[in-house]
Short mmCIF file of C-alpha atoms and ligand atoms in Angstrom, two decimals:
data_model
loop_
_atom_site.label_atom_id
_atom_site.label_comp_id
_atom_site.label_asym_id
_atom_site.label_seq_id
_atom_site.Cartn_x
_atom_site.Cartn_y
_atom_site.Cartn_z
CA MET A 1 80.34 -11.17 -13.27
CA VAL A 2 77.48 -10.45 -15.27
CA ARG A 3 77.08 -12.96 -18.29
CA ILE A 4 75.54 -11.73 -21.43
CA ALA A 5 73.97 -12.92 -24.80
CA ILE A 6 73.78 -10.40 -27.72
CA GLY A 7 72.25 -10.62 -30.94
CA SER A 8 71.27 -8.42 -34.01
CA ASP A 9 69.74 -8.57 -37.41
CA HIS A 10 71.83 -7.07 -40.59
CA ALA A 11 70.65 -3.33 -39.38
CA GLY A 12 71.93 -3.91 -36.41
CA PHE A 13 75.22 -5.93 -37.10
CA ARG A 14 77.92 -3.00 -36.52
CA LEU A 15 76.24 -1.43 -33.67
CA LYS A 16 76.24 -5.04 -32.20
CA GLU A 17 80.11 -5.54 -33.07
CA ALA A 18 80.87 -2.28 -31.16
CA VAL A 19 78.80 -3.26 -27.97
CA LYS A 20 80.78 -6.84 -28.17
CA SER A 21 84.18 -4.55 -28.58
CA ARG A 22 83.31 -2.46 -25.65
CA LEU A 23 82.20 -5.19 -23.41
CA ALA A 24 85.15 -6.97 -24.22
CA GLU A 25 87.70 -4.31 -23.11
CA GLN A 26 85.92 -4.62 -19.62
CA GLY A 27 86.49 -8.06 -19.38
CA ILE A 28 82.60 -9.11 -20.03
CA GLU A 29 82.17 -12.21 -22.24
CA THR A 30 79.06 -12.25 -24.47
CA ILE A 31 77.79 -15.07 -26.39
CA ASP A 32 76.86 -13.87 -29.79
CA VAL A 33 74.00 -15.03 -31.76
CA GLY A 34 74.78 -13.36 -34.54
CA THR A 35 74.24 -12.41 -37.35
CA ASP A 36 77.63 -12.12 -38.78
CA GLY A 37 77.59 -9.63 -41.55
CA GLU A 38 74.98 -7.39 -43.40
CA ALA A 39 73.17 -9.60 -45.41
CA SER A 40 69.51 -9.22 -44.77
CA VAL A 41 68.01 -11.62 -42.15
CA ASP A 42 64.94 -11.76 -39.94
CA TYR A 43 65.20 -9.99 -36.41
CA PRO A 44 62.35 -12.37 -34.82
CA ASP A 45 65.04 -15.30 -35.17
CA TYR A 46 67.93 -13.61 -33.12
CA ALA A 47 65.25 -12.40 -30.50
CA ALA A 48 64.41 -15.96 -30.08
CA ALA A 49 68.23 -17.15 -29.86
CA VAL A 50 69.05 -14.19 -27.43
CA ALA A 51 65.43 -14.84 -25.56
CA GLY A 52 66.29 -18.55 -25.21
CA LYS A 53 69.51 -17.91 -23.78
CA VAL A 54 67.90 -15.50 -20.92
CA THR A 55 65.40 -17.84 -20.30
CA SER A 56 67.04 -21.04 -19.92
CA GLY A 57 69.53 -19.33 -17.32
CA ALA A 58 72.66 -19.66 -19.59
CA VAL A 59 72.96 -15.64 -19.47
CA ASP A 60 71.65 -12.96 -16.75
CA ARG A 61 70.95 -10.35 -19.50
CA GLY A 62 70.24 -9.92 -23.14
CA ILE A 63 70.96 -7.36 -25.72
CA LEU A 64 69.43 -7.10 -29.03
CA VAL A 65 69.82 -4.38 -31.88
CA CYS A 66 68.08 -3.95 -34.82
CA GLY A 67 67.18 -0.92 -37.11
CA THR A 68 64.80 0.79 -34.55
CA GLY A 69 65.00 -1.65 -31.93
CA ILE A 70 61.28 -1.68 -32.02
CA GLY A 71 61.09 -5.01 -33.95
CA MET A 72 63.26 -6.68 -31.56
CA ALA A 73 61.69 -5.77 -28.48
CA ILE A 74 58.18 -6.91 -30.01
CA ALA A 75 59.59 -10.19 -30.76
CA ALA A 76 61.64 -10.97 -27.48
CA ASN A 77 58.53 -9.85 -25.43
CA LYS A 78 56.62 -12.81 -26.99
CA VAL A 79 58.73 -14.99 -25.07
CA ARG A 80 57.89 -15.82 -21.38
CA GLY A 81 59.59 -14.74 -19.14
CA ILE A 82 61.29 -12.00 -21.15
CA ARG A 83 61.00 -8.23 -20.02
CA ALA A 84 62.66 -6.54 -23.00
CA ALA A 85 62.86 -2.77 -22.99
CA LEU A 86 63.58 -0.47 -25.81
CA ALA A 87 65.67 2.41 -24.81
CA THR A 88 66.57 5.66 -26.62
CA ASP A 89 68.06 7.65 -23.78
CA VAL A 90 70.30 6.53 -20.94
CA GLU A 91 67.31 7.65 -18.24
CA SER A 92 65.17 4.83 -19.59
CA ALA A 93 67.87 2.41 -19.65
CA ARG A 94 68.20 2.92 -16.19
CA LEU A 95 64.49 2.78 -15.15
CA SER A 96 63.80 -0.51 -17.42
CA ARG A 97 66.20 -1.92 -14.57
CA THR A 98 64.99 -0.44 -11.47
CA HIS A 99 61.90 -0.54 -12.18
CA ASN A 100 60.72 -3.10 -14.61
CA ASP A 101 63.90 -5.31 -13.98
CA ALA A 102 64.31 -5.77 -17.99
CA ASN A 103 66.60 -8.61 -18.87
CA VAL A 104 66.66 -7.73 -22.18
CA LEU A 105 67.72 -4.06 -23.81
CA THR A 106 67.18 -3.54 -27.49
CA LEU A 107 68.88 -0.74 -29.29
CA GLY A 108 67.58 0.97 -32.53
CA ALA A 109 71.06 1.19 -34.53
CA ARG A 110 69.33 3.44 -37.21
CA ILE A 111 68.16 5.77 -34.51
CA THR A 112 70.68 6.18 -31.84
CA PRO A 113 74.16 7.22 -32.01
CA PRO A 114 76.85 4.40 -31.27
CA ASP A 115 78.74 6.40 -28.40
CA LEU A 116 74.66 7.05 -26.84
CA ALA A 117 73.99 3.13 -27.09
CA LEU A 118 76.89 2.16 -25.34
CA ASP A 119 76.40 4.77 -22.58
CA MET A 120 72.73 2.74 -21.98
CA VAL A 121 74.35 -0.49 -22.01
CA GLN A 122 76.99 0.50 -19.33
CA VAL A 123 73.83 1.80 -17.19
CA PHE A 124 71.41 -1.30 -18.31
CA LEU A 125 74.21 -3.79 -16.94
CA ASP A 126 75.36 -1.95 -14.02
CA THR A 127 71.69 -0.76 -12.50
CA PRO A 128 70.05 -3.33 -9.86
CA PHE A 129 66.22 -3.83 -9.96
CA ALA A 130 64.79 -1.81 -6.79
CA GLY A 131 62.43 -4.51 -5.81
CA GLY A 132 59.43 -3.43 -3.44
CA ARG A 133 56.66 -2.11 -5.03
CA HIS A 134 57.91 -2.66 -8.21
CA GLN A 135 58.10 -6.60 -7.56
CA ARG A 136 54.46 -6.77 -7.35
CA ARG A 137 54.06 -5.00 -10.65
CA ILE A 138 56.77 -7.57 -12.13
CA ASP A 139 54.59 -10.20 -10.81
CA LYS A 140 51.41 -8.76 -12.21
CA ILE A 141 53.00 -8.94 -15.74
CA SER A 142 54.22 -12.90 -14.67
CA ALA A 143 50.67 -13.50 -14.12
CA LEU A 144 49.58 -11.99 -17.23
CA GLU A 145 51.78 -14.65 -19.10
CA SER A 146 50.55 -17.78 -17.44
CA GLU A 147 46.98 -16.80 -18.01
CA GLY A 148 48.17 -16.70 -21.66
CA GLY A 149 47.29 -12.94 -22.04
CA THR A 150 44.16 -13.32 -22.28
CA ARG A 151 42.67 -11.39 -19.03
CA ALA A 152 41.19 -8.27 -20.35
CA PRO A 153 39.94 -5.64 -17.82
CA ARG A 154 35.95 -5.47 -17.61
C1 RB5 B 1 65.18 -3.89 -41.09
O1 RB5 B 1 65.11 -3.36 -42.47
C2 RB5 B 1 64.26 -3.26 -40.24
O2 RB5 B 1 62.78 -3.73 -40.26
C3 RB5 B 1 64.65 -3.91 -38.65
O3 RB5 B 1 66.10 -4.15 -38.46
C4 RB5 B 1 64.09 -3.38 -37.22
O4 RB5 B 1 64.30 -1.93 -37.40
C5 RB5 B 1 62.72 -3.69 -37.10
O5 RB5 B 1 62.18 -3.14 -36.34
#
């Protein structure tokens, strides 16, 4: 059973709740790091909380929701070991798993209709990483992290 951490800012709160309900219907328990309402908060705080759950191994995958999904993706990808993918269509959600082994999905509640977001979550959770040549590329991403992100092509 896949373990999920979920978080949002105020803009993503309602969609976060919808995703949580859908997962609960399937018997999938989520660790909800907040936020707990529509009062204005700062999305990096929630990105950091979900990213921490993923990198510590407390959960297998993370889901983050803000207005566009962009801020959550930028923030989560600052955390070593996180591969956060912003998806706005089902095929991108699928490919984020098969090609990129994404461990966090970010969603834009002001961009993506709830039904589409729920479909993307389903595909994100159901799709395995393809490995093979894609693993080599993931290894290169990890190498960039361990070099502190300072290597630039010459
Ligand atoms: C909040 O107004 C908004 O900036 C935030 O939800 C997100 O869209 C940032 O990327």
